Amino acid sequence: MHSDASNINRPDSLSTGIGFHRSPEGELLCEDVRLTDLAREFGTPLYVYSRAAVAERFRAYEAAFGDTPHQVCYAVKASSTKGVLELLASLGAGFDCVSGGEILRALEAGGDPKKIVYSGVAKGETDIAFALNAGIRCFNIESPAELDRINAIAETLGHVAHVSVRVNPNIDAHVDAHVATGLGDSKFGVKLTDVVALYEKAAKLPAIEIEGISCHIGSMVESTEPFMKAVDVLAGFVNELARRGIVLSHIDLGGGAGVKYHPDDKLLEPAELIPALVARVAEKVDVKGIEIFVEPGRSLIAQSAVLLTTVEYLKSGLFLRRFCIVDASMTELVRPAMYGSYHSIEPVIPNTKAQRQVLNIVGGVCESTDFLGNDRDLAVEAGDLLAIRTAGAYGASMASTYNSRPLPMEVMVDGANVLPMRRPQTALDLTRDELPLGLAGDTSAAAEGARALFGEALEFARSRR
């Protein structure tokens, strides 16, 4: 994972890729739509997704499997807006969910419950009951206690719960500690020494039907080697369980393929990863015809979107630092603040008049960690529109309303068509469901007056776009 400290004086650019391109005049477009037109219509911060880019990445996974029995389950956590899920459902995707809310989103978007797998270490009773009633493909069990809970709820509701065990394979995927999920001391999955006994217990429970086995080793994995090690670990269990009379129907190898955020990053393409997985499973697994599941999230969606933001001010610090203050912040894109992650940042229209300088791109949230990119070599001035690239994954889905900032607007571009994916939110939406305590007397008139004034300010700002 690249930090911004290594990018001083480096021109900030990244290959535009499918869905985004520059006009002959140098303006950045999404498919056939000018990003400046979108910013003018919807305001900023604004997430813009390319339908073509999402579809291309999903089809790349499908094509890489060929005739091998498989299921591509999109990891909903990467970008959970229903419009994104609806597009993927229309393409035949399954869904990897980690909460009842994500299952709800997938179903509302037209997802097939028989293509939904449910992971997560803290599955609650409401979510388990919902998943059982919906008839999902399987639960990925992450602890012995969870198996007992699912069995008890399934018995009570008169269902049979289809389960797999998520194994913690204790594999070092050589990724940043923030996104490593397959090490032995991780909270995820069942430890190696408990796996066989848990399957044997599950086989005896009245409301449980065993489906498969799964694991997830981490995110931003740049080579096939860690995945091959994961296959070897899971294959050992599949074969041992078969000898004990428990024959599994699928092997789920998770997601985590690397994405190119930084020019030096390695993109692990489906065409490289999937055939290697298929060959290794065929070599190591004794159960012939076993179905292979994968759960890509970031590698399906990251490169499909940009976050548009407007430059508000430029200012200098006491020493050498210069700041470019924008209207986006860590509430719209938390990855840089949380992980120190790198995103390429580019002017939508190159500014040939502004002075090029090294800038820290920062937001308006009252946290010193609120930055989107440090030490970037840019020529910009107030009012310029910037595109934060590779923002489709863990962007909008991790957005917050901290500092009473509304959630960002999201749109999908399909050729020349613009498809809004959520209603625009303002600060007025954030207080609508909050209840007064009456400690300051009757505040209804004050609230009504404040809301009217804020509404007038919104109209003023819209008129100046």
XYZ file of C-alpha atoms in Angstrom:
465
model
C 0.000 0.000 0.000
C 1.452 3.347 -1.044
C 1.598 6.342 1.261
C 1.571 9.888 -0.011
C 4.967 10.611 1.493
C 6.652 8.991 -1.513
C 4.903 11.157 -4.107
C 6.374 14.621 -3.571
C 6.726 16.507 -6.850
C 5.309 13.619 -8.838
C 2.689 14.599 -11.468
C -0.561 13.087 -10.268
C -2.093 10.965 -13.006
C -3.254 7.424 -13.623
C -4.436 5.593 -16.711
C -8.085 6.424 -17.218
C -9.139 2.859 -18.075
C -12.528 1.665 -19.305
C -15.365 4.099 -18.752
C -13.281 7.253 -18.280
C -11.338 9.077 -20.967
C -10.202 12.559 -21.949
C -11.546 14.536 -24.879
C -9.159 15.906 -27.528
C -9.250 19.160 -25.525
C -8.112 17.307 -22.385
C -11.409 17.250 -20.453
C -12.202 14.141 -18.401
C -15.431 12.351 -19.370
C -17.318 9.341 -18.074
C -18.394 7.402 -21.146
C -20.195 10.076 -23.238
C -20.897 12.524 -20.415
C -18.861 15.565 -19.358
C -18.038 15.447 -15.650
C -18.371 19.211 -15.512
C -22.011 18.870 -16.595
C -22.655 16.363 -13.802
C -21.080 18.646 -11.211
C -23.183 21.548 -12.432
C -26.406 19.522 -12.262
C -25.902 17.617 -9.003
C -23.231 19.598 -7.172
C -20.204 18.147 -5.423
C -19.021 15.994 -3.726
C -20.405 13.536 -6.269
C -19.635 9.892 -7.004
C -19.813 9.029 -10.721
C -19.859 5.361 -11.814
C -19.428 3.973 -15.307
C -21.854 1.171 -16.133
C -19.528 -0.071 -18.881
C -16.617 -0.335 -16.459
C -18.594 -2.363 -13.903
C -19.956 -4.703 -16.580
C -16.533 -5.200 -18.147
C -14.960 -6.241 -14.860
C -17.749 -8.692 -14.014
C -17.635 -10.247 -17.476
C -13.855 -10.601 -17.169
C -14.389 -12.847 -14.136
C -17.103 -14.845 -15.891
C -14.996 -15.325 -19.021
C -11.960 -16.440 -17.018
C -13.910 -19.379 -15.560
C -14.982 -20.712 -18.928
C -16.984 -23.934 -18.483
C -15.863 -24.549 -14.891
C -18.796 -24.735 -12.432
C -18.594 -21.491 -10.509
C -20.351 -18.550 -8.873
C -19.060 -14.955 -8.782
C -20.450 -13.404 -5.571
C -19.876 -9.645 -5.500
C -18.718 -8.409 -2.070
C -21.498 -5.951 -1.257
C -19.438 -4.080 1.348
C -17.236 -2.617 -1.399
C -20.064 -0.494 -2.826
C -23.553 -1.223 -1.562
C -25.759 1.346 -3.317
C -28.753 -0.490 -4.763
C -28.128 0.805 -8.277
C -24.729 -0.904 -8.332
C -26.250 -4.121 -6.989
C -29.085 -3.953 -9.524
C -26.604 -3.741 -12.384
C -24.635 -6.720 -11.087
C -27.787 -8.750 -10.440
C -28.851 -8.109 -14.043
C -25.498 -9.568 -15.153
C -26.048 -12.741 -13.115
C -23.879 -11.989 -10.113
C -24.314 -13.538 -6.723
C -23.634 -11.548 -3.565
C -21.314 -11.923 -0.589
C -23.046 -10.186 2.327
C -21.864 -9.470 5.880
C -25.082 -8.185 7.454
C -28.819 -8.488 7.205
C -28.855 -4.979 5.776
C -26.616 -6.048 2.894
C -28.851 -9.069 2.230
C -31.844 -6.713 2.188
C -30.103 -4.432 -0.308
C -29.197 -7.359 -2.574
C -32.763 -8.713 -2.529
C -34.315 -5.276 -3.116
C -31.988 -4.890 -6.116
C -33.284 -8.125 -7.662
C -30.556 -10.458 -6.423
C -31.259 -14.202 -6.378
C -31.269 -15.417 -2.744
C -29.858 -18.753 -3.954
C -26.734 -16.845 -4.996
C -26.214 -15.084 -1.641
C -23.565 -16.182 0.858
C -23.565 -14.647 4.329
C -20.278 -14.085 6.181
C -19.429 -12.019 9.269
C -18.277 -12.803 12.778
C -21.217 -11.277 14.700
C -24.384 -12.541 13.011
C -27.330 -11.470 15.196
C -30.658 -13.211 15.659
C -32.623 -10.777 13.487
C -30.191 -11.115 10.587
C -30.015 -14.909 10.858
C -33.811 -15.199 10.898
C -34.069 -12.873 7.889
C -31.475 -14.847 5.939
C -33.236 -18.134 6.721
C -36.633 -16.768 5.710
C -35.115 -15.386 2.481
C -33.656 -18.800 1.601
C -30.047 -17.742 0.967
C -27.487 -20.154 -0.524
C -25.442 -20.563 2.647
C -24.069 -19.122 5.858
C -20.270 -18.959 6.146
C -19.854 -20.052 9.779
C -17.125 -18.135 11.647
C -17.240 -19.748 15.118
C -18.597 -22.868 16.868
C -20.994 -20.698 18.902
C -22.430 -19.236 15.693
C -23.234 -22.725 14.399
C -25.219 -23.435 17.569
C -27.156 -20.160 17.220
C -28.020 -20.732 13.568
C -29.155 -24.297 14.268
C -31.380 -23.168 17.151
C -33.021 -20.372 15.127
C -33.491 -22.623 12.094
C -35.186 -25.248 14.273
C -37.489 -22.642 15.804
C -38.480 -21.265 12.400
C -38.819 -24.670 10.755
C -35.985 -24.123 8.268
C -32.861 -26.024 7.305
C -29.790 -23.778 7.340
C -27.271 -24.420 4.577
C -23.767 -23.766 5.915
C -20.106 -23.633 5.015
C -17.253 -23.130 7.434
C -15.045 -20.103 6.882
C -11.539 -21.307 7.638
C -8.856 -18.992 8.952
C -5.992 -20.435 6.877
C -3.166 -18.611 8.724
C -1.714 -17.386 5.439
C 0.342 -14.211 5.047
C -0.991 -12.589 1.876
C 1.752 -9.916 2.045
C -0.756 -7.075 2.292
C -1.151 -4.118 4.633
C -2.154 -5.157 8.169
C -5.352 -3.105 7.882
C -6.696 -5.407 5.150
C -5.195 -8.769 6.139
C -7.967 -11.214 7.079
C -6.335 -14.646 6.843
C -3.656 -14.526 9.538
C -3.990 -16.835 12.519
C -4.618 -14.029 15.003
C -7.353 -12.413 12.860
C -10.914 -12.215 14.182
C -12.200 -13.824 10.984
C -12.937 -17.491 10.432
C -12.536 -20.736 12.367
C -9.064 -21.722 13.535
C -7.444 -24.642 11.739
C -7.560 -26.987 14.723
C -11.367 -26.637 15.065
C -12.430 -27.128 11.436
C -12.895 -30.906 11.137
C -14.599 -31.216 14.519
C -16.986 -28.378 13.614
C -18.011 -30.121 10.385
C -18.572 -33.393 12.234
C -20.734 -31.557 14.772
C -22.670 -29.773 12.002
C -23.371 -33.095 10.276
C -25.277 -34.264 13.372
C -27.394 -31.144 13.932
C -31.051 -31.485 12.905
C -31.491 -28.106 11.192
C -28.129 -27.906 9.404
C -27.147 -28.985 5.909
C -23.471 -28.756 4.991
C -22.705 -27.012 1.686
C -19.050 -26.105 1.299
C -15.943 -24.490 2.719
C -14.620 -20.933 2.429
C -11.787 -18.564 3.294
C -10.648 -15.000 2.645
C -6.975 -14.120 2.937
C -7.045 -10.334 2.615
C -7.293 -7.471 0.168
C -4.967 -5.942 -2.413
C -3.192 -9.253 -3.092
C -0.834 -8.707 -6.011
C 0.105 -12.289 -6.967
C -1.547 -15.681 -7.301
C 0.820 -17.326 -4.781
C -1.199 -16.593 -1.599
C -4.363 -17.832 -3.319
C -2.609 -21.071 -4.263
C -1.685 -21.567 -0.622
C -5.321 -20.992 0.334
C -6.441 -23.653 -2.154
C -3.948 -26.081 -0.655
C -5.267 -25.488 2.880
C -8.918 -25.823 1.891
C -8.246 -28.814 -0.369
C -6.725 -30.664 2.579
C -9.962 -30.207 4.520
C -12.198 -31.060 1.539
C -10.325 -34.332 1.021
C -10.211 -35.242 4.711
C -13.916 -34.543 5.138
C -14.725 -36.674 2.074
C -12.840 -39.570 3.665
C -15.092 -39.096 6.713
C -18.233 -39.174 4.609
C -18.838 -35.389 4.421
C -18.704 -34.454 0.734
C -18.678 -30.709 0.041
C -20.344 -29.175 -3.013
C -18.355 -25.936 -3.285
C -15.082 -24.307 -2.347
C -15.185 -20.529 -1.765
C -11.834 -18.767 -2.188
C -12.998 -15.245 -1.314
C -11.768 -12.107 -3.028
C -8.909 -9.687 -2.562
C -7.310 -9.347 -6.004
C -5.082 -6.282 -6.214
C -6.205 -3.035 -7.852
C -4.072 -0.301 -9.421
C -4.525 2.772 -7.208
C -0.964 4.024 -7.709
C 1.056 3.905 -10.961
C 3.423 1.415 -9.304
C 0.677 -0.952 -8.079
C 0.164 -4.349 -9.715
C -3.313 -5.156 -11.019
C -4.125 -8.846 -10.530
C -6.395 -9.537 -13.487
C -9.137 -12.206 -13.462
C -7.495 -13.695 -16.574
C -4.385 -14.389 -14.475
C -5.998 -15.351 -11.165
C -9.011 -17.474 -12.092
C -7.360 -20.030 -14.431
C -4.660 -20.513 -11.785
C -7.330 -21.169 -9.133
C -9.227 -23.579 -11.403
C -6.070 -25.535 -12.199
C -4.994 -25.733 -8.558
C -8.420 -26.897 -7.394
C -8.469 -29.570 -10.107
C -5.019 -30.710 -9.021
C -5.520 -30.709 -5.253
C -9.216 -31.461 -4.620
C -10.365 -35.080 -4.844
C -14.081 -34.178 -5.140
C -14.573 -33.952 -8.894
C -16.792 -31.215 -10.314
C -16.731 -29.174 -7.094
C -18.117 -25.682 -7.700
C -15.731 -22.738 -7.199
C -16.973 -19.532 -5.591
C -15.086 -16.235 -5.597
C -16.093 -13.011 -3.848
C -14.539 -10.033 -5.677
C -15.473 -6.582 -4.444
C -12.723 -4.010 -4.875
C -11.463 -5.572 -8.119
C -14.958 -5.349 -9.628
C -15.881 -1.811 -8.625
C -12.847 0.295 -7.624
C -11.843 1.509 -11.067
C -15.436 2.104 -12.149
C -15.958 5.382 -10.285
C -14.505 8.774 -9.484
C -15.327 11.173 -6.669
C -15.781 14.704 -7.969
C -14.875 17.558 -5.647
C -14.584 21.331 -6.027
C -11.626 23.431 -4.870
C -12.841 25.892 -2.235
C -9.619 27.664 -1.204
C -5.836 27.562 -1.474
C -3.794 28.532 1.573
C -0.274 28.267 2.977
C 0.865 26.937 6.319
C 3.442 28.623 8.538
C 6.239 26.540 7.056
C 6.421 24.914 3.618
C 3.038 23.216 3.409
C 0.420 24.490 0.990
C -3.163 23.337 1.213
C -5.831 22.795 -1.404
C -9.106 22.782 0.542
C -11.940 20.984 -1.242
C -15.604 20.322 -0.511
C -15.072 16.538 -0.200
C -13.522 15.108 2.945
C -12.978 11.971 4.976
C -16.762 11.757 5.377
C -17.053 11.006 1.650
C -13.795 9.031 1.248
C -12.281 7.767 4.491
C -9.623 5.430 3.066
C -6.755 7.974 3.081
C -7.494 9.005 6.683
C -8.099 5.437 7.871
C -5.403 3.522 5.992
C -3.096 6.197 4.568
C -4.328 4.981 1.170
C -3.365 6.594 -2.115
C -5.815 7.847 -4.750
C -4.775 9.636 -7.908
C -6.250 13.156 -8.050
C -6.581 15.027 -11.342
C -8.167 18.256 -12.581
C -11.199 17.459 -14.714
C -10.146 20.295 -17.017
C -6.413 21.136 -16.956
C -5.811 24.657 -15.677
C -3.167 26.206 -17.918
C -3.138 29.534 -16.063
C -2.667 28.400 -12.465
C 0.789 27.958 -10.968
C 1.877 24.339 -10.517
C 2.741 23.631 -6.898
C 2.932 20.828 -4.350
C -0.343 20.713 -2.410
C -2.014 18.762 0.348
C -5.604 18.034 -0.720
C -7.689 18.350 2.455
C -11.339 18.536 3.445
C -13.313 20.640 5.885
C -13.791 18.057 8.664
C -12.355 19.043 12.022
C -9.770 16.259 12.176
C -6.091 16.605 11.375
C -6.291 13.261 9.542
C -8.860 14.660 7.106
C -6.833 14.516 3.902
C -7.497 13.025 0.477
C -3.998 13.266 -0.927
C -0.755 14.769 0.342
C 2.159 16.275 -1.572
C 0.451 16.368 -4.961
C 1.955 18.311 -7.855
C -1.037 20.198 -9.296
C -1.963 23.432 -11.068
C -5.340 24.444 -9.640
C -7.251 27.418 -8.279
C -10.506 27.993 -6.388
C -13.512 26.768 -8.342
C -11.651 24.030 -10.236
C -13.185 20.564 -10.379
C -11.014 17.619 -9.318
C -11.548 13.906 -9.924
C -10.388 11.491 -7.229
C -9.746 8.302 -9.145
C -10.317 4.601 -8.372
C -12.973 5.609 -5.844
C -15.631 2.992 -6.505
C -14.682 0.618 -3.681
C -15.011 1.496 0.002
C -15.906 5.055 -0.912
C -19.627 5.776 -0.755
C -20.252 2.582 1.225
C -18.029 3.879 4.063
C -19.280 7.480 3.943
C -20.509 9.058 7.175
C -22.418 12.095 8.392
C -19.725 13.218 10.833
C -19.702 17.019 11.365
C -23.354 16.891 10.184
C -22.236 16.527 6.587
C -24.789 14.874 4.262
C -24.012 11.652 2.432
C -22.667 12.192 -1.102
C -24.840 11.958 -4.168
C -24.179 9.012 -6.545
C -24.962 8.670 -10.251
C -24.299 5.996 -12.853
C -23.478 6.901 -16.437
C -24.654 4.597 -19.214
C -23.383 5.957 -22.510
C -25.007 9.393 -22.787
C -27.578 8.641 -20.070
C -27.237 9.717 -16.456
C -28.968 7.511 -13.869
C -29.196 9.013 -10.352
C -28.785 6.271 -7.719
C -29.954 8.164 -4.645
C -31.891 11.290 -3.796
C -29.635 14.273 -3.002
C -29.194 14.598 0.747
C -28.717 17.845 2.643
C -28.243 18.763 6.292
C -32.030 19.109 6.495
C -32.299 15.327 6.099
C -29.914 14.687 8.977
C -32.084 16.297 11.663
C -35.490 15.186 10.355
C -35.663 11.980 12.435
C -34.198 13.431 15.646
C -36.564 14.125 18.531
C -36.473 17.200 20.839
C -36.245 16.514 24.566
C -38.116 19.658 25.617
C -35.256 20.788 27.861
C -35.133 24.191 26.161
C -38.886 24.636 26.010
C -40.824 24.504 22.770
C -38.208 24.690 19.993
C -40.558 23.953 17.086
C -40.665 27.557 15.890
C -36.870 27.870 16.094
C -36.442 24.607 14.188
C -38.883 25.688 11.494
C -37.147 29.024 11.089
C -33.678 27.476 10.930
C -34.799 24.955 8.321
C -36.348 27.696 6.193
C -33.125 29.725 6.306
C -31.058 26.672 5.370
C -33.405 25.927 2.481
C -32.903 29.472 1.182
C -29.137 29.004 1.363
C -29.394 25.785 -0.649
C -31.333 27.558 -3.364
C -28.765 30.367 -3.445
C -25.922 27.864 -3.877
C -27.771 25.961 -6.618
C -28.339 29.206 -8.538
C -24.582 29.855 -8.659
C -23.431 26.536 -10.133
